[in-house]
GROMACS .gro file of C-alpha atoms in nm:
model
  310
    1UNK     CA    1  -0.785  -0.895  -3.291
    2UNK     CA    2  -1.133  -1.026  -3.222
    3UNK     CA    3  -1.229  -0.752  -3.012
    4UNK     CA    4  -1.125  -0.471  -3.222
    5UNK     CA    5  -1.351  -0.699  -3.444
    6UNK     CA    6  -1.628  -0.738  -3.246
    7UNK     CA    7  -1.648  -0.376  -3.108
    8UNK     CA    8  -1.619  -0.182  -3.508
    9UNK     CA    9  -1.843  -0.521  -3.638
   10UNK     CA   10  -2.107  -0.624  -3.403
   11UNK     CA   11  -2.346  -0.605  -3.645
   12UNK     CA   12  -2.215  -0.860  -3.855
   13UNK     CA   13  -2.125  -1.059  -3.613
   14UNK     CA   14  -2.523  -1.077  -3.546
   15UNK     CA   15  -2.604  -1.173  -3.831
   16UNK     CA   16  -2.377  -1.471  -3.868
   17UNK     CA   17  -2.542  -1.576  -3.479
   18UNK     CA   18  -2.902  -1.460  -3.632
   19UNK     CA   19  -2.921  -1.546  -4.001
   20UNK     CA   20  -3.330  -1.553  -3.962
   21UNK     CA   21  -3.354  -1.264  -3.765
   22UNK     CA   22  -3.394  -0.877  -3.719
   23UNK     CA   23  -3.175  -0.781  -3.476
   24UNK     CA   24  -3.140  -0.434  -3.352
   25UNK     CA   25  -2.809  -0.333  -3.198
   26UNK     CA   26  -2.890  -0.034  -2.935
   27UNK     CA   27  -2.612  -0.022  -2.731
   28UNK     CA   28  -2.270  -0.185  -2.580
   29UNK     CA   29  -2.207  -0.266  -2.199
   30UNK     CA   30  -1.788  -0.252  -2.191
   31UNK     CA   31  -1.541  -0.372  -1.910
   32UNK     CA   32  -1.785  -0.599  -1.768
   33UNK     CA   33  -1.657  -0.728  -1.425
   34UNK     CA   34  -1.824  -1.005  -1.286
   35UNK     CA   35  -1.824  -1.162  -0.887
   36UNK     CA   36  -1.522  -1.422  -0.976
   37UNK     CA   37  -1.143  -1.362  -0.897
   38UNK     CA   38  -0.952  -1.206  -1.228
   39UNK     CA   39  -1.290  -1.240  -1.462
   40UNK     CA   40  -1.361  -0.945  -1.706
   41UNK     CA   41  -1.607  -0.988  -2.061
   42UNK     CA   42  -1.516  -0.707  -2.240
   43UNK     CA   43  -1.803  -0.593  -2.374
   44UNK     CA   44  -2.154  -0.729  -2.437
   45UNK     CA   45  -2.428  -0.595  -2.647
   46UNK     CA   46  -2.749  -0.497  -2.594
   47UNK     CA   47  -2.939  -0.598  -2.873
   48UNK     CA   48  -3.392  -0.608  -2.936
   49UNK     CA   49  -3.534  -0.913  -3.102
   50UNK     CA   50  -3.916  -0.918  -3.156
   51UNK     CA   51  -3.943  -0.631  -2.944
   52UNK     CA   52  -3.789  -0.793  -2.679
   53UNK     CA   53  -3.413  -0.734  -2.486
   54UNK     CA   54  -3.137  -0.912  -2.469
   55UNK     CA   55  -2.779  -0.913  -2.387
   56UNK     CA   56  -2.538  -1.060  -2.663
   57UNK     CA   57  -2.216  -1.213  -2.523
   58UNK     CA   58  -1.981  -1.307  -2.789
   59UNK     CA   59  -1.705  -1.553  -2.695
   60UNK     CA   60  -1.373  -1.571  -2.881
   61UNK     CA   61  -1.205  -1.904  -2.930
   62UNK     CA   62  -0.921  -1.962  -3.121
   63UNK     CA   63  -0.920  -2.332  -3.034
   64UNK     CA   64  -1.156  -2.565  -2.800
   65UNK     CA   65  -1.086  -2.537  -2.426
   66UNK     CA   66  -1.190  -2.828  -2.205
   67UNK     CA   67  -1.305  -2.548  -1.947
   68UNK     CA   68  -1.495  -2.367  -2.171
   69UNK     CA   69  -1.814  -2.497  -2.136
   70UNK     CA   70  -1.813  -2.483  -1.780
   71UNK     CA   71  -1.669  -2.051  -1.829
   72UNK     CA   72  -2.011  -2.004  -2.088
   73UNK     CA   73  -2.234  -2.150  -1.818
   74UNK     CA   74  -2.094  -1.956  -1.533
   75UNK     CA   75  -2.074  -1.611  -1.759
   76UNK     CA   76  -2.432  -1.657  -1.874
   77UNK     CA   77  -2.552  -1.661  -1.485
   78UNK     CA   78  -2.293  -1.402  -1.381
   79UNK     CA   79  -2.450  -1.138  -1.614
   80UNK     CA   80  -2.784  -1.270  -1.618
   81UNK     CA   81  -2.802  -1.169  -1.251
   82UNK     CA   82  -2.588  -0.893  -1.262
   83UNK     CA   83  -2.850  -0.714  -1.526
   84UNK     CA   84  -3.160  -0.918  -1.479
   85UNK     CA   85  -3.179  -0.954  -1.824
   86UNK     CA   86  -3.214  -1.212  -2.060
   87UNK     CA   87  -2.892  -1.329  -2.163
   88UNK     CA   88  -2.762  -1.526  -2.520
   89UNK     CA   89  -2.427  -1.649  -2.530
   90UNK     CA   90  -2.262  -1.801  -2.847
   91UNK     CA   91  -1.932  -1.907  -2.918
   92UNK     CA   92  -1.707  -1.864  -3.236
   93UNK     CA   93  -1.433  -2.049  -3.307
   94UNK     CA   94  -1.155  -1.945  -3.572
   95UNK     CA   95  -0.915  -2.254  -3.615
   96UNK     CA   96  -1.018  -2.547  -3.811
   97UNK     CA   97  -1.139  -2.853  -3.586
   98UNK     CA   98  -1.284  -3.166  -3.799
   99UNK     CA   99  -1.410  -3.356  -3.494
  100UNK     CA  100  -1.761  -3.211  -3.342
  101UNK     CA  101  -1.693  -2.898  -3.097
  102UNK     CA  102  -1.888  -2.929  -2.777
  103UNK     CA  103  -2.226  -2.717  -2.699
  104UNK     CA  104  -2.341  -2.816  -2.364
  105UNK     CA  105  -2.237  -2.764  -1.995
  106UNK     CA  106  -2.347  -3.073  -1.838
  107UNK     CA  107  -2.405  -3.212  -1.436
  108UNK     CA  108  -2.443  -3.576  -1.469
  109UNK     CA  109  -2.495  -3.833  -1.191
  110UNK     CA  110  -2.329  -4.160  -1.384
  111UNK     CA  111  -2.532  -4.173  -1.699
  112UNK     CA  112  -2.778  -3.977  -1.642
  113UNK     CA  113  -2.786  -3.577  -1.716
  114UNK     CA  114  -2.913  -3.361  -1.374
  115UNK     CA  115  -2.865  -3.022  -1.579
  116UNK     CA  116  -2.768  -2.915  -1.909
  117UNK     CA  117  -2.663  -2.548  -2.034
  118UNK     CA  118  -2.670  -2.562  -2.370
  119UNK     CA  119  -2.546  -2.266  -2.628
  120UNK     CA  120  -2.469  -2.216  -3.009
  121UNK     CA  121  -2.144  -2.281  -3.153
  122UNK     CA  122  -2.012  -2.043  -3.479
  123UNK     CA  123  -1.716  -2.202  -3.694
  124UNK     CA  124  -1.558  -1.876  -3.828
  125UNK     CA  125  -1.453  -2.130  -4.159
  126UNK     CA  126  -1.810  -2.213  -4.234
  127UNK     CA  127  -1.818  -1.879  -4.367
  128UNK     CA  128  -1.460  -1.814  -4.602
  129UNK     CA  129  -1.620  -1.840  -4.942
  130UNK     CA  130  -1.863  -1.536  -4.815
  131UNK     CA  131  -1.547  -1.367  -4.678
  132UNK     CA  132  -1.326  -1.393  -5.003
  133UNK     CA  133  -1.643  -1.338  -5.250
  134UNK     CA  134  -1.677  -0.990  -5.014
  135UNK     CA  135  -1.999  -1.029  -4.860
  136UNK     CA  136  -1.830  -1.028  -4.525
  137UNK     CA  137  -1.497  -0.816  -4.610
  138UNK     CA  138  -1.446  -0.730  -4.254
  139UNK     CA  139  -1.353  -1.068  -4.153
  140UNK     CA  140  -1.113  -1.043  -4.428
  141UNK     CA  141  -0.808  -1.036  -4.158
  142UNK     CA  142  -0.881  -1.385  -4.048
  143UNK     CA  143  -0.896  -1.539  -4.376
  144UNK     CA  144  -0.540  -1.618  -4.286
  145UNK     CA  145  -0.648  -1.833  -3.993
  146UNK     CA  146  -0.905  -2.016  -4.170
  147UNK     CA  147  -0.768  -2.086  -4.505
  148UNK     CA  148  -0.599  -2.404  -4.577
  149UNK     CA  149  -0.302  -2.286  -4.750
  150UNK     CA  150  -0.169  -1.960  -4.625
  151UNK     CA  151   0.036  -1.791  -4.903
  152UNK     CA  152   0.099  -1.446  -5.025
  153UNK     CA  153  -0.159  -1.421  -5.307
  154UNK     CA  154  -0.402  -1.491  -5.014
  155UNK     CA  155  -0.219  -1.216  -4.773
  156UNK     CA  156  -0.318  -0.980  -5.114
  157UNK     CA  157  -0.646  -1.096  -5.107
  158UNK     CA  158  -0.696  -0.999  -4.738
  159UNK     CA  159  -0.542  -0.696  -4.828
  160UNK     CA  160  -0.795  -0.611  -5.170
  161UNK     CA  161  -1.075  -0.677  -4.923
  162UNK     CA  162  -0.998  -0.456  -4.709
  163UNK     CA  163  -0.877  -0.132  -4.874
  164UNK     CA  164  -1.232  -0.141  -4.972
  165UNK     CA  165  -1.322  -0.012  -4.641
  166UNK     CA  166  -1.460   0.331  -4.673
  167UNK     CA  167  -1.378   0.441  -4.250
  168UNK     CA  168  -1.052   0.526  -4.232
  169UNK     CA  169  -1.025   0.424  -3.891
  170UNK     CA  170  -1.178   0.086  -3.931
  171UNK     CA  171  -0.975   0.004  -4.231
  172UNK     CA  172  -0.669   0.114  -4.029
  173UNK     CA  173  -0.754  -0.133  -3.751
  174UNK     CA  174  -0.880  -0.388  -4.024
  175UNK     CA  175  -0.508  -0.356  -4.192
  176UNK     CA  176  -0.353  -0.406  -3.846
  177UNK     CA  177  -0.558  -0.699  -3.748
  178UNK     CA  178  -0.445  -0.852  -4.061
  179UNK     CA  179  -0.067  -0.801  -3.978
  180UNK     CA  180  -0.120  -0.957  -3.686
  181UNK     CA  181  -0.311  -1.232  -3.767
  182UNK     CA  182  -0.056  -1.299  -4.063
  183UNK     CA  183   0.241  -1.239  -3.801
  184UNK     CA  184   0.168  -1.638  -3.696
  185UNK     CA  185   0.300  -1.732  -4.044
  186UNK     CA  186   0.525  -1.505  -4.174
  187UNK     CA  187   0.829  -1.299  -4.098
  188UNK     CA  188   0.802  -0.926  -4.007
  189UNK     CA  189   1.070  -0.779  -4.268
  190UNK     CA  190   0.853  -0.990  -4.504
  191UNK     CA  191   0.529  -0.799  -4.377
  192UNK     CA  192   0.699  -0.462  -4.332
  193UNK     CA  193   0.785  -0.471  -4.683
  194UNK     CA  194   0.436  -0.616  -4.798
  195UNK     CA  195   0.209  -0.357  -4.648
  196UNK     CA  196   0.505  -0.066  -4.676
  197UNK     CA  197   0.243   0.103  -4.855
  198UNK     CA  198  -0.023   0.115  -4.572
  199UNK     CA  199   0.200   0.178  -4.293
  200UNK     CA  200   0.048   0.557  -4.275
  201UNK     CA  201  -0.257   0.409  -4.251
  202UNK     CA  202  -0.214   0.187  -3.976
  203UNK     CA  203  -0.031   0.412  -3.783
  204UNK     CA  204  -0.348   0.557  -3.607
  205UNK     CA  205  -0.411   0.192  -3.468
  206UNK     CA  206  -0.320   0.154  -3.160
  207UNK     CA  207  -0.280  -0.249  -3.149
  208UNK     CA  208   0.017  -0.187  -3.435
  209UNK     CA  209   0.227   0.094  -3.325
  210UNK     CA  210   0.482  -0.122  -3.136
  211UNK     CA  211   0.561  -0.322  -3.471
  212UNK     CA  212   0.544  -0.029  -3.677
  213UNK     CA  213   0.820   0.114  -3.406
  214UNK     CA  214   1.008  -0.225  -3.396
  215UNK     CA  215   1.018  -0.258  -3.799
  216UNK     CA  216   1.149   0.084  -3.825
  217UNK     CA  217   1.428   0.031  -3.579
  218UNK     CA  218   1.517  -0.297  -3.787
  219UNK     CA  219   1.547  -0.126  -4.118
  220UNK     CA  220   1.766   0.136  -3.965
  221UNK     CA  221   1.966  -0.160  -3.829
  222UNK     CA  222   1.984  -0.297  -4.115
  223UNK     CA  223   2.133  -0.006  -4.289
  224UNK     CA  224   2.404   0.030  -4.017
  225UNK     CA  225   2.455  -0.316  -4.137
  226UNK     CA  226   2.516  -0.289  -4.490
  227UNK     CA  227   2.692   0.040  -4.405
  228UNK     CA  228   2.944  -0.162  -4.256
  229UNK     CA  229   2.972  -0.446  -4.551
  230UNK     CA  230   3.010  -0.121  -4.813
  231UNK     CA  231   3.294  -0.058  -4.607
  232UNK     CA  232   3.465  -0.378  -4.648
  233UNK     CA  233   3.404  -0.321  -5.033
  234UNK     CA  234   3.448   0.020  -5.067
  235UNK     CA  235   3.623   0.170  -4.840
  236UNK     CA  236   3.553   0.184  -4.456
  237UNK     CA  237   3.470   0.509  -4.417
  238UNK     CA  238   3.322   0.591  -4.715
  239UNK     CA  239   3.076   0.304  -4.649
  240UNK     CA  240   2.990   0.362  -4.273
  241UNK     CA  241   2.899   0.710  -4.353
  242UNK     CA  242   2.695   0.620  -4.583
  243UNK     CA  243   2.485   0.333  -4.375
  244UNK     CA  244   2.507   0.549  -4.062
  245UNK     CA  245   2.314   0.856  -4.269
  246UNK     CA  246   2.066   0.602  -4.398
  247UNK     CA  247   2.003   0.413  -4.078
  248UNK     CA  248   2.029   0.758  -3.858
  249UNK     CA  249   1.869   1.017  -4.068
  250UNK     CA  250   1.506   0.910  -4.025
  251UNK     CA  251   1.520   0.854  -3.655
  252UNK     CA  252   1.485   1.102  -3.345
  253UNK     CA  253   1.809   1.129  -3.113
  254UNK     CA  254   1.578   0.913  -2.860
  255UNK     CA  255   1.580   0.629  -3.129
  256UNK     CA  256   1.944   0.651  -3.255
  257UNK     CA  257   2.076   0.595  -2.850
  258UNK     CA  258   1.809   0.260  -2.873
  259UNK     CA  259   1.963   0.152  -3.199
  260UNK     CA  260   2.294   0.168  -3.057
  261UNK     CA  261   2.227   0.015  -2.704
  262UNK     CA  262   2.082  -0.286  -2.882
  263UNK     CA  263   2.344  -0.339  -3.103
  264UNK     CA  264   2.601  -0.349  -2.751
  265UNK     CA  265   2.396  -0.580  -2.645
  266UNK     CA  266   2.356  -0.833  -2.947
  267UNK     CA  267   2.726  -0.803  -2.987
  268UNK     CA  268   2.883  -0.814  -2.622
  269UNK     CA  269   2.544  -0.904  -2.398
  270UNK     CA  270   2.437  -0.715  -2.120
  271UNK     CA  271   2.523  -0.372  -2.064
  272UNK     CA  272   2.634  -0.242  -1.720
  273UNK     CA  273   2.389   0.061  -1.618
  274UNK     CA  274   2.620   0.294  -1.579
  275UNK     CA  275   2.732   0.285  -1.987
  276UNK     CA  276   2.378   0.210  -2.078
  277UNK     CA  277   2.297   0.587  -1.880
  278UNK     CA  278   2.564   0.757  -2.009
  279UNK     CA  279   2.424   0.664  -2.365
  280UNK     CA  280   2.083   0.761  -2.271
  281UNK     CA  281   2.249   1.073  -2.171
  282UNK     CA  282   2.343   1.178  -2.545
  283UNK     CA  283   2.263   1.485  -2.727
  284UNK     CA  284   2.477   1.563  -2.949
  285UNK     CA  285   2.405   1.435  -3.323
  286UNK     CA  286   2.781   1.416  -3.415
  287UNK     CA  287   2.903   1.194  -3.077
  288UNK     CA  288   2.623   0.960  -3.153
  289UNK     CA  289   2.709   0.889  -3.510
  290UNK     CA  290   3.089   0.837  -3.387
  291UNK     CA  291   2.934   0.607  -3.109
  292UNK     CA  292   2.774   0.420  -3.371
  293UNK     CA  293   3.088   0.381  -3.543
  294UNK     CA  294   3.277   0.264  -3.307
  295UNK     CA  295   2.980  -0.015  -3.201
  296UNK     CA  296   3.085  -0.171  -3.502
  297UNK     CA  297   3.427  -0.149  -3.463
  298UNK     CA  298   3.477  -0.221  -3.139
  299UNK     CA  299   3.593  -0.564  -3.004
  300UNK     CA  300   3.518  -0.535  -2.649
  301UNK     CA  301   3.283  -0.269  -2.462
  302UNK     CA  302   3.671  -0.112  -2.324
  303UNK     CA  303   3.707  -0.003  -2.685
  304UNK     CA  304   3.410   0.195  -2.691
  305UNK     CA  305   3.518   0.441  -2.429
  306UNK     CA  306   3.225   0.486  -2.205
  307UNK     CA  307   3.203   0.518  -1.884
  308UNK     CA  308   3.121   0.187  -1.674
  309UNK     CA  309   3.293  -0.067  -1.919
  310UNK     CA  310   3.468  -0.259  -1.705
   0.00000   0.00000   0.00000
């Protein structure tokens, strides 16, 4: 979430590091690799101050690390010798800490300090009232992290804040940040339901497609599912037509055979491969809505009739 952030935002995020001063953003150094096993920043900013440049590394925290000191120190000399240039590193931190968050990098012999690294430290809740008052609405997805009490009217506030977003593609990536974020503390179905009108918006951010995909398959589950209890009340054919047409009509052949090898699996467990190909191997419209059917008919995987069942 914080890089999506901190790639559409920088500038705001320099001006929370540099309340006093004019900085000018000119440029973004992404994919950084750096001369340690498995270490990657992914991105830094080149940014002037006074006429003078810098590079602007921006570490996310969600909460304190005891290494973390040690990782600034090492990053700071990685990429200061990497690019010969001046670097400024400054951490922010999201989650709420009351006891004092560390700033230094220290080599001590006993009591007394050899060498000391020292950078700033940003508490992302220093700043909520700006974020909810709007001065800062594109921090508005991690109000949820920050806040004390995380309820829906505060999920609608988020929300307010940022449909005021004039990019589309930023507020699509500002809407799925804030699913995300909120996905820590409440229940999909409940957020599918809750943003149901911005789904078309989100849907050209990449970081949300696989819950948009996952949501959709449950409400099309879910229709199978009340399909079947209309049929206990009504009539059991009657009422599995109807849920099959509701939970099949708005999916793609590719997504009715995945809706129906999941449900094998929830009800019997794993699938041998053979049954699970010969579903894959579907086409026809008709045999998968009498598959379906019989899914939730069927007591064992020999009453389904597929190859591979025993």
């Amino acid at each position: 979430v914080l890089k999506i952030l901190g790639r559409h935002y920088a500038g705001s995020f320099l001006k929370l590091a540099f309340p006093d001063q004019a900085v000018q953003l000119i440029g973004t150094l992404e994919n950084v690799e750096l001369s340690l096993p498995d270490e990657r920043i992914d991105f830094i900013h080149r940014v002037r101050i006074e006429g003078k440049e810098y590079l602007f590394h921006l570490e996310f925290q969600l909460r304190h690390r005891k290494n973390l000191p040690q990782r600034v120190f090492i990053y700071s000399g990685e990429v200061t010798d990497q690019f010969q240039t001046p670097v400024i590193s400054i951490v922010l931190y999201l989650e709420r800490r009351k006891s004092p968050l560390p700033k230094e990098y220290t080599v001590k012999i006993g009591k007394t300090v050899i060498h000391r690294f020292t950078y700033p430290v940003l508490k992302l809740w220093d700043y909520e009232e700006e974020i909810r008052s709007g001065k800062l609405p594109e921090f508005a997805p991690l109000l949820m992290l920050i806040a004390q009490e995380k309820t829906e009217a505060l999920l609608q506030e988020e929300k307010d804040l940022i449909l005021r977003e004039q990019d589309a593609q930023k507020r699509s990536d500002l809407l799925a940040t804030a699913v995300m974020v909120a996905s820590r503390y409440f229940d999909m179905n409940f957020l599918w339901d809750f943003f149901q009108k911005e789904v078309e918006q989100m849907r050209s951010s990449n970081p949300i497609q696989d819950w948009i995909q996952q949501a959709e398959t449950q409400a099309r589950q879910q229709g199978l599912q009340q399909g079947l209890q209309r049929g206990h009340e009504e009539g059991l054919q009657q009422g599995l037509e109807q849920g099959l047409e509701q939970g099949l009509e708005q999916g793609s052949q590719q997504k009715a055979r995945s809706i129906i090898i999941r449900q094998l699996r929830t009800k019997f467990g794993r699938l041998p491969r053979p049954m699970e190909r010969q579903i894959r191997s579907i086409t026809s419209e008709t045999e998968l809505d009498q598959l379906a059917i019989r899914v939730l008919m069927a007591n064992s995987l020999d009453e389904m009739g597929l190859n591979g069942s025993n």
